[in-house]
């Protein structure tokens, strides 16, 4: 029996174990779940050491070409503070590292969010309504601009959704729901194609290993 | 208002730095087939780059190929690229800042190199200000000023209205239901790390949910996908339990790390759901393809589910499978809504004003762009608005 066949059998049996969850929680699902979680956790530990810790910290602290870069002791010490969470008396030090992570993350996100979720959207919406020519493009562009403006009105939190504001907000949420419906259908189709792929694996790769050809 | 003053030096600094520009070197091709070759410092970078542009003279005999060469401070002409004999541009990167580099093009006819065209020089420099982002800086500064103003307004006791958000008014009901049923509350903070703004927003909401579970005495389960998120969640929940005077009820081990793997995490959380059968499940943060797996399992165990994310592709699944869904920015408004802190409410009001500003820009831009098709001067307004909102 080749390694390839062993791999196919392993994949097929674990797939069936996971699909058994569709019936109810059972020992087969538990086995596959624990194997999956355990292996992925172990994999990520090694991945983080090999692809983050060593190249991004250790090799910069002690470069291959020689020398010692003491500035890289700073992130090392901050990392050590995180491990101090295991020692109750020193656990408070980890808050310094956590504060740095959260503060940096929030700060960097400000510009990224403003760029991608505000300015880029505004820029993309500033178009001539007749752009593209023809009545269809006129209607499409009017729907798009109305949808964006009314969608923004829906996300007004400090104004009661009554009167004109309420009407615009209703149009906004209606257009959002239509968009969500389209997105839902599109993604369900993609998920079905994943199911078809896994079923094809079971039918056309696993079954032939038992001499069953469909 | 004093806080606003700090941005003035920033604006002055910006204006000064805006005037900076890299040098431009350019030569005519002389007798060469290259009509012109220019070299200039690549703009808006951290240095180390030179932009090269060349045009081929019309009506001259073109070579079979040409090689772009660089003469660097080591004193050697070295080829950096073999090019087709046509006009084009290239950015030479990985150079040392403030060092002069020369470039020339060597034509090749029948495989043999001929006399090179005249060389040009340029010096790569770093720029402190990305001029393509001035519009964003100004916008961000204005928004910040408005937010600061309303935060001050809120802190001084100014009344700020905030509309009802159904998903958030249901938080207390959900925790109460779990208490009555004697089952735990589960909080899933998404699958991204603490550098993600949605995870940060989720952690703030977790603090509020933890206060409720502490008050009601319901167990709180927080399975996390990232170790740092687990640490932050532990700190936040511990703080919340302390604030409501129930530090004894805090259970550190109920806030645990599963795995960084997306579907490994989904499988693990599903397992916890079917075995612990939480009566209320909160899914607030960044979610990807695992959203429906989690929401469906939560529904199958009969939990009341409140979800929220700013991921447009996942919102439909939450709407379909959960009882309440916070759509997009409602997630970010949740912390202000739940806490009713004047500082956060002021910030929310400031953001609303920013939205109004963007709406005005859109409407004005669309009107002027549309009118501009028949009346040229209006286009200038639309172009200006496009320029200040351009992202580079």
Coordinates of C-alpha atoms in Angstrom, one line a residue:
Chain A
X1 CA 0.0 0.0 0.0
X2 CA 1.6 3.3 -1.1
X3 CA 1.7 6.5 0.9
X4 CA -0.6 8.1 -1.6
X5 CA -3.4 5.5 -0.8
X6 CA -2.8 5.9 2.9
X7 CA -3.2 9.6 2.5
X8 CA -6.5 9.1 0.5
X9 CA -7.9 6.8 3.2
X10 CA -6.9 9.1 6.0
X11 CA -8.5 12.0 4.2
X12 CA -11.7 10.0 3.4
X13 CA -12.1 8.6 6.9
X14 CA -11.6 12.0 8.6
X15 CA -14.0 13.6 6.1
X16 CA -16.6 11.0 7.0
X17 CA -15.9 11.5 10.7
X18 CA -16.5 15.2 10.3
X19 CA -19.6 14.8 8.2
X20 CA -21.0 12.5 10.9
X21 CA -21.6 15.8 12.9
X22 CA -24.5 16.3 10.6
X23 CA -26.3 13.5 12.5
X24 CA -25.2 14.5 16.0
X25 CA -22.2 14.9 18.2
X26 CA -20.5 11.4 18.4
X27 CA -17.1 9.8 19.2
X28 CA -16.0 9.8 15.6
X29 CA -16.6 13.6 15.3
X30 CA -14.9 14.1 18.6
X31 CA -11.9 12.1 17.5
X32 CA -11.6 14.1 14.2
X33 CA -12.2 17.4 16.0
X34 CA -9.5 16.8 18.6
X35 CA -7.1 15.6 16.0
X36 CA -7.8 18.6 13.8
X37 CA -7.6 21.1 16.7
X38 CA -4.5 19.5 18.2
X39 CA -2.6 19.2 15.0
X40 CA -3.4 22.7 13.8
X41 CA -2.5 24.2 17.2
X42 CA 0.8 22.3 17.1
X43 CA 1.4 23.3 13.4
X44 CA 0.8 27.0 14.2
X45 CA 3.3 26.9 17.1
X46 CA 6.0 25.6 14.8
X47 CA 4.9 28.0 12.0
X48 CA 5.1 31.0 14.3
X49 CA 8.5 30.0 15.6
X50 CA 10.0 29.3 12.1
X51 CA 8.3 32.1 10.2
X52 CA 7.8 34.8 12.7
X53 CA 10.1 34.5 15.8
X54 CA 13.3 33.4 14.0
X55 CA 13.2 35.6 10.9
X56 CA 11.5 38.7 12.4
X57 CA 13.3 38.7 15.8
X58 CA 16.2 36.3 16.3
X59 CA 17.9 36.9 13.0
X60 CA 17.6 40.6 13.5
X61 CA 18.9 40.4 17.1
X62 CA 21.9 38.2 16.0
X63 CA 22.3 38.8 12.2
X64 CA 23.8 36.1 10.1
X65 CA 26.6 38.4 9.0
X66 CA 27.6 38.9 12.6
X67 CA 27.2 41.5 15.3
X68 CA 24.5 42.1 17.9
X69 CA 21.6 44.5 17.5
X70 CA 20.5 45.4 21.1
X71 CA 17.4 47.4 19.9
X72 CA 15.8 44.0 19.2
X73 CA 16.0 43.2 22.9
X74 CA 13.0 45.5 23.3
X75 CA 10.5 43.2 21.6
X76 CA 12.2 40.3 23.2
X77 CA 11.5 41.8 26.7
X78 CA 8.0 42.7 25.7
X79 CA 7.4 39.0 24.6
X80 CA 8.9 37.9 27.9
X81 CA 6.3 40.1 29.7
X82 CA 3.6 38.1 28.0
X83 CA 5.0 34.9 29.5
X84 CA 5.0 36.5 32.9
X85 CA 1.2 35.9 32.9
X86 CA 2.1 32.5 34.2
X87 CA 3.6 34.1 37.3
X88 CA 0.8 35.8 39.3
X89 CA 3.0 38.3 41.0
X90 CA 4.5 39.5 37.6
X91 CA 1.4 39.0 35.5
X92 CA 0.7 42.8 35.5
X93 CA 3.7 43.4 33.3
X94 CA 2.0 41.7 30.4
X95 CA -0.4 44.6 30.3
X96 CA 2.4 46.8 28.9
X97 CA 2.8 44.4 25.9
X98 CA -0.9 44.1 25.4
X99 CA -1.4 47.9 25.5
X100 CA 1.3 48.3 22.9
X101 CA -0.3 45.7 20.6
X102 CA -3.8 47.1 21.0
X103 CA -2.7 50.8 20.7
X104 CA -0.5 50.1 17.6
X105 CA -3.3 48.0 16.0
X106 CA -5.9 50.7 16.6
X107 CA -3.5 53.5 15.4
X108 CA -2.5 51.7 12.2
X109 CA -6.1 50.8 11.5
X110 CA -7.2 54.4 11.5
X111 CA -5.5 55.3 8.3
X112 CA -6.2 51.9 6.7
X113 CA -9.9 52.0 7.5
X114 CA -10.2 55.7 6.4
X115 CA -8.5 54.9 3.1
X116 CA -10.3 51.7 2.2
X117 CA -13.7 52.1 3.8
X118 CA -14.3 55.8 3.5
X119 CA -12.2 57.7 1.0
X120 CA -12.0 54.9 -1.6
X121 CA -15.7 54.4 -1.5
X122 CA -16.4 58.1 -1.8
X123 CA -14.0 58.4 -4.6
X124 CA -15.5 55.5 -6.4
X125 CA -19.1 56.9 -6.0
X126 CA -18.3 60.3 -7.5
X127 CA -19.3 59.6 -11.1
X128 CA -21.4 61.3 -13.7
X129 CA -24.9 59.7 -13.7
X130 CA -24.8 59.3 -17.4
X131 CA -21.4 57.5 -17.3
X132 CA -21.3 54.6 -19.7
X133 CA -24.2 55.9 -21.8
X134 CA -27.7 54.5 -22.3
X135 CA -30.7 54.4 -20.0
X136 CA -29.5 51.2 -18.2
X137 CA -26.3 52.9 -17.0
X138 CA -28.3 55.9 -15.9
X139 CA -30.6 53.8 -13.8
X140 CA -27.7 51.7 -12.4
X141 CA -25.7 54.8 -11.5
X142 CA -28.7 56.4 -9.8
X143 CA -29.3 53.2 -7.8
X144 CA -25.7 53.1 -6.8
X145 CA -25.4 56.7 -5.7
X146 CA -28.8 56.5 -3.9
X147 CA -27.8 53.3 -2.2
X148 CA -24.5 54.7 -0.9
X149 CA -26.1 57.9 0.4
X150 CA -29.1 56.2 2.0
X151 CA -26.9 53.5 3.3
X152 CA -24.8 56.1 5.1
X153 CA -28.0 57.7 6.5
X154 CA -28.9 54.3 8.0
X155 CA -25.7 54.3 9.9
X156 CA -26.5 57.7 11.5
X157 CA -26.7 56.9 15.2
X158 CA -27.2 60.3 16.7
X159 CA -30.3 61.2 14.7
X160 CA -33.7 59.6 15.2
X161 CA -34.8 57.6 12.2
X162 CA -38.0 59.6 11.6
X163 CA -39.3 61.7 8.7
X164 CA -36.9 62.2 5.8
X165 CA -34.0 60.6 7.7
X166 CA -36.1 57.6 8.5
X167 CA -37.3 57.3 4.9
X168 CA -33.7 57.5 3.6
X169 CA -32.6 55.0 6.2
X170 CA -35.3 52.6 5.1
X171 CA -34.2 52.8 1.5
X172 CA -30.6 52.3 2.7
X173 CA -31.3 49.2 4.7
X174 CA -33.5 47.8 1.8
X175 CA -30.6 48.2 -0.7
X176 CA -28.2 46.7 1.9
X177 CA -30.5 43.7 2.3
X178 CA -30.8 43.2 -1.5
X179 CA -27.0 43.3 -1.7
X180 CA -26.7 40.8 1.2
X181 CA -29.2 38.5 -0.5
X182 CA -27.1 38.5 -3.6
X183 CA -23.9 37.9 -1.7
X184 CA -25.6 35.0 0.3
X185 CA -26.7 33.3 -2.9
X186 CA -23.2 33.7 -4.5
X187 CA -21.4 32.3 -1.4
X188 CA -23.8 29.4 -1.0
X189 CA -23.0 28.5 -4.6
X190 CA -19.3 28.6 -3.8
X191 CA -19.9 26.4 -0.7
X192 CA -21.9 23.9 -2.8
X193 CA -18.9 23.7 -5.2
X194 CA -16.7 22.8 -2.1
X195 CA -19.1 20.0 -1.2
X196 CA -19.1 18.8 -4.7
X197 CA -15.3 18.8 -4.7
X198 CA -15.1 16.8 -1.5
X199 CA -17.8 14.3 -2.7
X200 CA -15.8 13.9 -5.9
X201 CA -12.8 13.1 -3.8
X202 CA -14.7 10.4 -1.9
X203 CA -16.3 8.9 -5.1
X204 CA -13.5 9.1 -7.6
X205 CA -10.4 8.9 -5.5
X206 CA -11.3 6.9 -2.3
X207 CA -13.8 4.3 -3.7
X208 CA -11.4 3.3 -6.5
X209 CA -8.8 2.3 -3.8
X210 CA -11.4 -0.4 -2.9
X211 CA -11.9 -1.5 -6.5
X212 CA -15.2 0.4 -6.8
X213 CA -15.3 2.4 -10.0
X214 CA -18.3 4.6 -10.7
Chain B
X1 CA -10.4 72.9 22.5
X2 CA -6.9 72.9 23.8
X3 CA -6.5 69.4 22.4
X4 CA -7.2 70.7 19.0
X5 CA -4.2 73.0 19.1
X6 CA -1.8 70.0 18.7
X7 CA -2.9 69.5 15.1
X8 CA -1.8 73.0 14.0
X9 CA 2.0 72.3 14.1
X10 CA 1.1 69.2 12.2
X11 CA -0.6 71.2 9.4
X12 CA 2.3 73.6 9.3
X13 CA 4.8 70.8 9.1
X14 CA 2.7 69.2 6.3
X15 CA 2.7 72.4 4.3
X16 CA 6.5 72.7 4.6
X17 CA 7.1 69.1 3.7
X18 CA 4.7 69.3 0.8
X19 CA 7.2 71.6 -0.9
X20 CA 9.8 68.9 -1.0
X21 CA 10.6 67.3 -4.3
X22 CA 13.2 65.0 -5.7
X23 CA 15.7 66.1 -8.4
X24 CA 15.0 65.4 -12.1
X25 CA 17.7 64.6 -14.6
X26 CA 16.9 64.4 -18.3
X27 CA 18.8 64.2 -21.5
X28 CA 17.9 64.4 -25.1
X29 CA 19.0 61.3 -27.0
X30 CA 21.5 63.2 -29.2
X31 CA 22.3 60.9 -32.2
X32 CA 20.9 57.9 -30.3
X33 CA 17.7 56.1 -31.1
X34 CA 16.5 57.2 -27.7
X35 CA 14.8 60.5 -27.9
X36 CA 15.0 61.2 -24.2
X37 CA 15.9 59.5 -21.0
X38 CA 14.9 60.8 -17.6
X39 CA 15.9 59.7 -14.1
X40 CA 14.3 61.1 -11.0
X41 CA 13.9 60.1 -7.4
X42 CA 10.9 57.9 -6.9
X43 CA 8.3 60.0 -5.1
X44 CA 6.5 59.2 -1.9
X45 CA 8.8 56.4 -0.7
X46 CA 11.2 55.6 2.0
X47 CA 14.1 56.1 -0.5
X48 CA 16.1 53.6 -2.4
X49 CA 14.2 54.1 -5.7
X50 CA 14.7 56.0 -8.9
X51 CA 12.1 56.3 -11.7
X52 CA 13.5 56.0 -15.2
X53 CA 11.5 57.0 -18.3
X54 CA 12.6 56.8 -21.9
X55 CA 11.1 57.5 -25.2
X56 CA 12.2 56.1 -28.6
X57 CA 12.7 58.6 -31.4
X58 CA 10.3 58.2 -34.3
X59 CA 11.8 57.3 -37.6
X60 CA 15.1 55.9 -36.3
X61 CA 16.4 52.4 -36.9
X62 CA 15.5 50.4 -33.8
X63 CA 18.0 48.0 -32.2
X64 CA 17.1 44.3 -31.6
X65 CA 17.1 44.9 -27.9
X66 CA 18.6 47.3 -25.4
X67 CA 20.1 47.0 -21.9
X68 CA 19.6 49.5 -19.2
X69 CA 22.8 50.0 -17.2
X70 CA 23.5 51.6 -13.9
X71 CA 26.8 53.3 -12.8
X72 CA 26.8 53.2 -9.1
X73 CA 29.3 54.4 -6.4
X74 CA 31.3 51.2 -6.8
X75 CA 32.5 52.6 -10.2
X76 CA 31.0 49.9 -12.4
X77 CA 28.4 50.0 -15.2
X78 CA 26.2 47.1 -14.5
X79 CA 23.2 45.9 -16.5
X80 CA 19.9 46.1 -14.5
X81 CA 17.4 45.1 -17.2
X82 CA 17.1 43.9 -20.8
X83 CA 14.4 45.8 -22.6
X84 CA 12.4 45.7 -25.8
X85 CA 13.3 48.6 -28.1
X86 CA 10.3 50.8 -27.2
X87 CA 9.3 53.6 -25.0
X88 CA 8.8 52.7 -21.4
X89 CA 9.5 53.2 -17.7
X90 CA 11.0 51.4 -14.8
X91 CA 11.7 52.0 -11.2
X92 CA 15.2 50.9 -10.0
X93 CA 14.9 49.9 -6.3
X94 CA 17.1 48.7 -3.5
X95 CA 19.5 51.7 -3.9
X96 CA 21.3 53.6 -1.1
X97 CA 19.8 56.9 -0.2
X98 CA 21.7 60.2 -0.9
X99 CA 24.1 58.5 -3.4
X100 CA 24.3 59.5 -7.0
X101 CA 23.5 56.9 -9.6
X102 CA 23.9 57.2 -13.4
X103 CA 21.9 55.4 -16.0
X104 CA 22.4 54.8 -19.7
X105 CA 20.9 52.6 -22.4
X106 CA 23.1 50.4 -24.6
X107 CA 21.5 49.4 -27.9
X108 CA 22.2 45.9 -29.3
X109 CA 22.2 45.2 -33.1
X110 CA 22.6 41.6 -34.2
X111 CA 23.7 40.6 -30.7
X112 CA 26.5 43.2 -30.5
X113 CA 26.4 46.2 -28.2
X114 CA 26.8 49.6 -29.8
X115 CA 27.8 53.0 -28.4
X116 CA 25.6 53.8 -25.4
X117 CA 23.2 56.7 -25.4
X118 CA 23.9 59.7 -23.1
X119 CA 23.7 58.9 -19.4
X120 CA 21.5 60.6 -16.8
X121 CA 22.0 60.8 -13.0
X122 CA 19.7 60.9 -10.0
X123 CA 19.9 60.7 -6.3
X124 CA 17.4 58.5 -4.3
X125 CA 15.9 60.2 -1.3
X126 CA 13.4 59.4 1.3
X127 CA 10.3 61.5 1.7
X128 CA 8.8 62.2 5.1
X129 CA 5.4 63.0 3.8
X130 CA 3.5 61.0 1.2
X131 CA 2.1 63.8 -0.9
X132 CA -0.5 61.5 -2.4
X133 CA -2.0 61.2 1.1
X134 CA -2.3 64.9 1.9
X135 CA -6.1 64.7 1.2
X136 CA -6.4 61.9 3.7
X137 CA -4.4 63.8 6.3
X138 CA -6.6 66.9 5.9
X139 CA -9.8 64.7 6.0
X140 CA -8.5 62.8 9.1
X141 CA -7.6 66.0 10.8
X142 CA -11.0 67.6 10.2
X143 CA -12.8 64.4 11.4
X144 CA -10.5 64.3 14.5
X145 CA -11.3 67.9 15.3
X146 CA -15.0 67.3 15.0
X147 CA -14.8 64.2 17.2
X148 CA -12.7 66.0 19.8
X149 CA -15.3 68.8 19.8
X150 CA -18.1 66.4 20.5
X151 CA -16.1 64.4 23.1
X152 CA -15.6 67.7 24.9
X153 CA -19.3 68.5 24.4
X154 CA -20.2 65.1 25.9
X155 CA -17.9 65.5 28.8
X156 CA -19.3 68.9 29.6
X157 CA -22.7 67.3 30.0
X158 CA -24.1 68.0 26.6
X159 CA -27.0 65.7 25.7
X160 CA -26.2 63.4 22.8
X161 CA -29.0 61.3 21.4
X162 CA -28.3 57.7 20.2
X163 CA -30.9 55.7 18.4
X164 CA -32.0 52.2 19.5
X165 CA -30.0 49.4 18.1
X166 CA -32.1 46.2 18.4
X167 CA -29.2 43.8 18.7
X168 CA -27.7 45.7 21.6
X169 CA -30.9 46.1 23.6
X170 CA -31.2 42.3 23.4
X171 CA -27.8 41.8 25.2
X172 CA -29.4 41.9 28.7
X173 CA -32.3 39.6 27.6
X174 CA -29.8 37.1 26.2
X175 CA -27.7 36.9 29.4
X176 CA -30.9 36.8 31.5
X177 CA -32.2 33.9 29.4
X178 CA -29.0 32.0 29.9
X179 CA -29.2 32.6 33.7
X180 CA -32.8 31.3 33.8
X181 CA -31.9 28.2 31.8
X182 CA -28.8 27.6 34.0
X183 CA -26.6 27.4 30.9
X184 CA -23.5 29.3 30.0
X185 CA -23.0 32.4 27.8
X186 CA -20.5 32.0 24.9
X187 CA -18.6 34.9 23.4
X188 CA -16.7 34.4 20.2
X189 CA -14.5 37.4 19.4
X190 CA -13.8 36.5 15.7
X191 CA -10.7 34.9 14.3
X192 CA -8.4 37.9 13.9
X193 CA -5.6 39.2 16.2
X194 CA -5.6 42.3 18.4
X195 CA -4.2 44.5 15.6
X196 CA -7.6 44.2 13.9
X197 CA -10.0 47.0 14.7
X198 CA -13.1 44.7 14.8
X199 CA -11.4 42.5 17.4
X200 CA -10.6 45.7 19.4
X201 CA -14.2 46.8 19.2
X202 CA -15.3 43.2 20.2
X203 CA -13.1 43.3 23.3
X204 CA -14.8 46.5 24.5
X205 CA -18.2 44.8 24.0
X206 CA -16.9 41.7 25.8
X207 CA -16.2 43.9 28.8
X208 CA -19.9 44.9 28.9
X209 CA -21.2 41.4 28.4
X210 CA -18.9 40.1 31.1
X211 CA -20.4 42.7 33.5
X212 CA -23.8 41.3 32.8
X213 CA -22.7 37.7 33.2
X214 CA -21.0 38.7 36.5
X215 CA -24.2 40.4 37.7
X216 CA -26.4 37.5 36.8
X217 CA -23.9 34.9 37.9
X218 CA -23.9 33.1 34.5
X219 CA -20.7 31.2 33.4
X220 CA -19.0 32.9 30.5
X221 CA -17.1 30.9 27.8
X222 CA -14.7 32.8 25.5
X223 CA -12.9 30.4 23.1
X224 CA -10.3 32.4 21.1
X225 CA -8.4 31.9 17.9
X226 CA -5.3 33.9 18.9
X227 CA -3.2 33.7 22.0
X228 CA -3.0 37.5 22.4
X229 CA -6.7 37.8 22.1
X230 CA -7.0 35.3 24.9
X231 CA -4.7 37.3 27.1
X232 CA -6.6 40.5 26.4
X233 CA -10.0 38.8 26.9
X234 CA -8.8 37.4 30.3
X235 CA -7.7 40.9 31.4
X236 CA -11.0 42.5 30.2
X237 CA -13.3 39.9 31.8
X238 CA -11.3 40.0 35.0
X239 CA -11.6 43.8 35.1
X240 CA -15.4 43.6 34.5
X241 CA -15.9 41.0 37.3
X242 CA -13.9 43.3 39.6
X243 CA -16.0 46.3 38.6
X244 CA -19.3 44.7 39.6
X245 CA -17.8 43.3 42.8
X246 CA -17.7 39.6 41.7
X247 CA -14.0 38.8 41.4
X248 CA -14.7 35.4 43.0
X249 CA -16.9 34.5 40.0
X250 CA -14.1 35.1 37.5
X251 CA -12.9 31.9 35.9
X252 CA -9.7 32.3 33.9
X253 CA -9.8 28.8 32.4
X254 CA -13.1 29.5 30.7
X255 CA -11.3 32.0 28.4
X256 CA -9.1 29.7 26.4
X257 CA -7.1 29.4 23.2
X258 CA -8.2 26.8 20.7
X259 CA -6.0 27.1 17.6
X260 CA -4.9 29.7 15.1
X261 CA -6.3 27.6 12.3
X262 CA -9.5 29.0 10.9
X263 CA -11.4 25.7 10.5
X264 CA -9.7 24.0 13.4
X265 CA -11.1 26.8 15.5
X266 CA -14.5 26.4 14.0
X267 CA -14.5 22.7 14.7
X268 CA -13.3 23.3 18.3
X269 CA -16.0 25.9 19.0
X270 CA -18.7 23.7 17.4
X271 CA -17.6 20.9 19.8
X272 CA -17.9 23.3 22.8
X273 CA -21.3 24.5 21.6
X274 CA -22.8 21.0 21.3
X275 CA -21.4 19.8 24.6
X276 CA -21.8 22.9 26.8
X277 CA -25.0 24.0 25.1
X278 CA -24.8 27.7 25.8
X279 CA -28.1 29.5 25.9
X280 CA -26.7 32.8 24.5
X281 CA -24.0 33.1 21.9
X282 CA -22.3 36.4 20.9
X283 CA -20.3 36.4 17.7
X284 CA -18.8 39.8 17.4
X285 CA -15.6 40.6 15.5
X286 CA -14.0 39.6 12.2
X287 CA -15.3 36.4 10.7
X288 CA -14.7 34.7 7.4
X289 CA -15.9 31.4 6.0
X290 CA -16.4 29.9 9.4
X291 CA -19.3 32.3 10.2
X292 CA -22.1 30.1 8.9
X293 CA -20.6 27.0 10.5
X294 CA -20.6 28.7 13.9
X295 CA -24.0 30.3 13.5
X296 CA -25.7 27.2 12.3
X297 CA -24.3 25.1 15.1
X298 CA -25.4 27.8 17.6
X299 CA -28.8 27.7 16.2
X300 CA -29.0 23.9 16.4
X301 CA -28.3 24.0 20.1
X302 CA -31.2 26.5 20.6
X303 CA -29.1 29.5 21.7
X304 CA -30.2 33.1 21.3
X305 CA -27.6 34.5 19.0
X306 CA -26.3 38.1 18.6
X307 CA -23.8 38.5 15.9
X308 CA -21.9 41.5 14.5
X309 CA -19.2 42.0 12.0
X310 CA -18.0 44.6 9.4
X311 CA -17.1 41.8 6.9
X312 CA -19.7 42.4 4.1
X313 CA -19.4 38.9 2.8
X314 CA -20.3 37.3 6.2
X315 CA -23.1 39.6 7.3
X316 CA -25.7 37.7 5.1
X317 CA -25.0 34.5 7.0
X318 CA -25.4 36.1 10.4
X319 CA -28.7 37.7 9.2
X320 CA -29.9 34.3 8.1
X321 CA -28.8 32.3 11.1
X322 CA -28.8 34.6 14.1
X323 CA -31.6 36.4 16.1
X324 CA -29.9 39.8 16.0
X325 CA -27.1 41.1 13.7
X326 CA -25.1 44.2 14.1
X327 CA -24.3 45.4 10.6
X328 CA -21.0 47.0 9.9
X329 CA -20.6 50.2 11.9
X330 CA -23.2 49.1 14.4
X331 CA -20.4 46.9 15.8
X332 CA -18.2 49.9 16.4
X333 CA -21.1 51.9 17.9
X334 CA -21.9 49.1 20.3
X335 CA -19.3 50.1 23.0
X336 CA -20.7 53.6 23.1
X337 CA -24.3 52.3 23.1
X338 CA -23.8 49.8 25.9
X339 CA -21.7 52.1 28.1
X340 CA -23.5 55.4 27.5
X341 CA -20.2 57.1 28.4
X342 CA -20.3 60.7 27.3
X343 CA -16.8 60.4 25.8
X344 CA -17.8 57.5 23.6
X345 CA -21.2 59.0 22.7
X346 CA -19.4 62.2 21.7
X347 CA -17.1 60.2 19.5
X348 CA -20.1 58.6 17.9
X349 CA -21.7 61.9 17.2
X350 CA -18.4 63.2 15.7
X351 CA -18.3 60.2 13.3
X352 CA -21.9 60.9 12.3
X353 CA -20.8 64.4 11.3
X354 CA -17.9 62.8 9.3
X355 CA -20.5 60.7 7.5
X356 CA -22.5 63.8 6.7
X357 CA -19.4 65.4 5.3
X358 CA -18.8 62.3 3.0
X359 CA -22.4 62.4 1.9
X360 CA -22.1 66.1 0.9
X361 CA -18.9 65.3 -1.0
X362 CA -20.6 62.4 -2.8
X363 CA -23.8 64.4 -3.7
X364 CA -21.8 67.5 -4.8
X365 CA -19.3 65.3 -6.7
X366 CA -22.0 63.4 -8.6
X367 CA -24.0 66.6 -9.4
X368 CA -21.0 68.4 -10.7
X369 CA -19.7 65.4 -12.6
X370 CA -23.1 65.0 -14.2
X371 CA -23.6 68.7 -15.0
X372 CA -19.9 68.7 -16.2
X373 CA -20.8 66.5 -19.2
X374 CA -22.8 69.5 -20.6
X375 CA -21.0 72.4 -18.9
X376 CA -17.2 72.0 -18.7
X377 CA -16.4 74.2 -15.6
X378 CA -18.5 72.0 -13.3
X379 CA -16.1 69.2 -14.0
X380 CA -13.3 71.1 -12.2
X381 CA -15.3 70.8 -8.9
X382 CA -15.8 67.1 -9.4
X383 CA -12.1 66.6 -10.3
X384 CA -11.1 68.5 -7.1
X385 CA -13.4 66.3 -5.0
X386 CA -12.0 63.2 -6.7
X387 CA -8.5 64.4 -6.0
X388 CA -9.0 65.0 -2.3
X389 CA -10.5 61.6 -1.8
X390 CA -8.0 59.7 -3.9
X391 CA -6.2 56.9 -2.1
X392 CA -2.6 56.1 -3.1

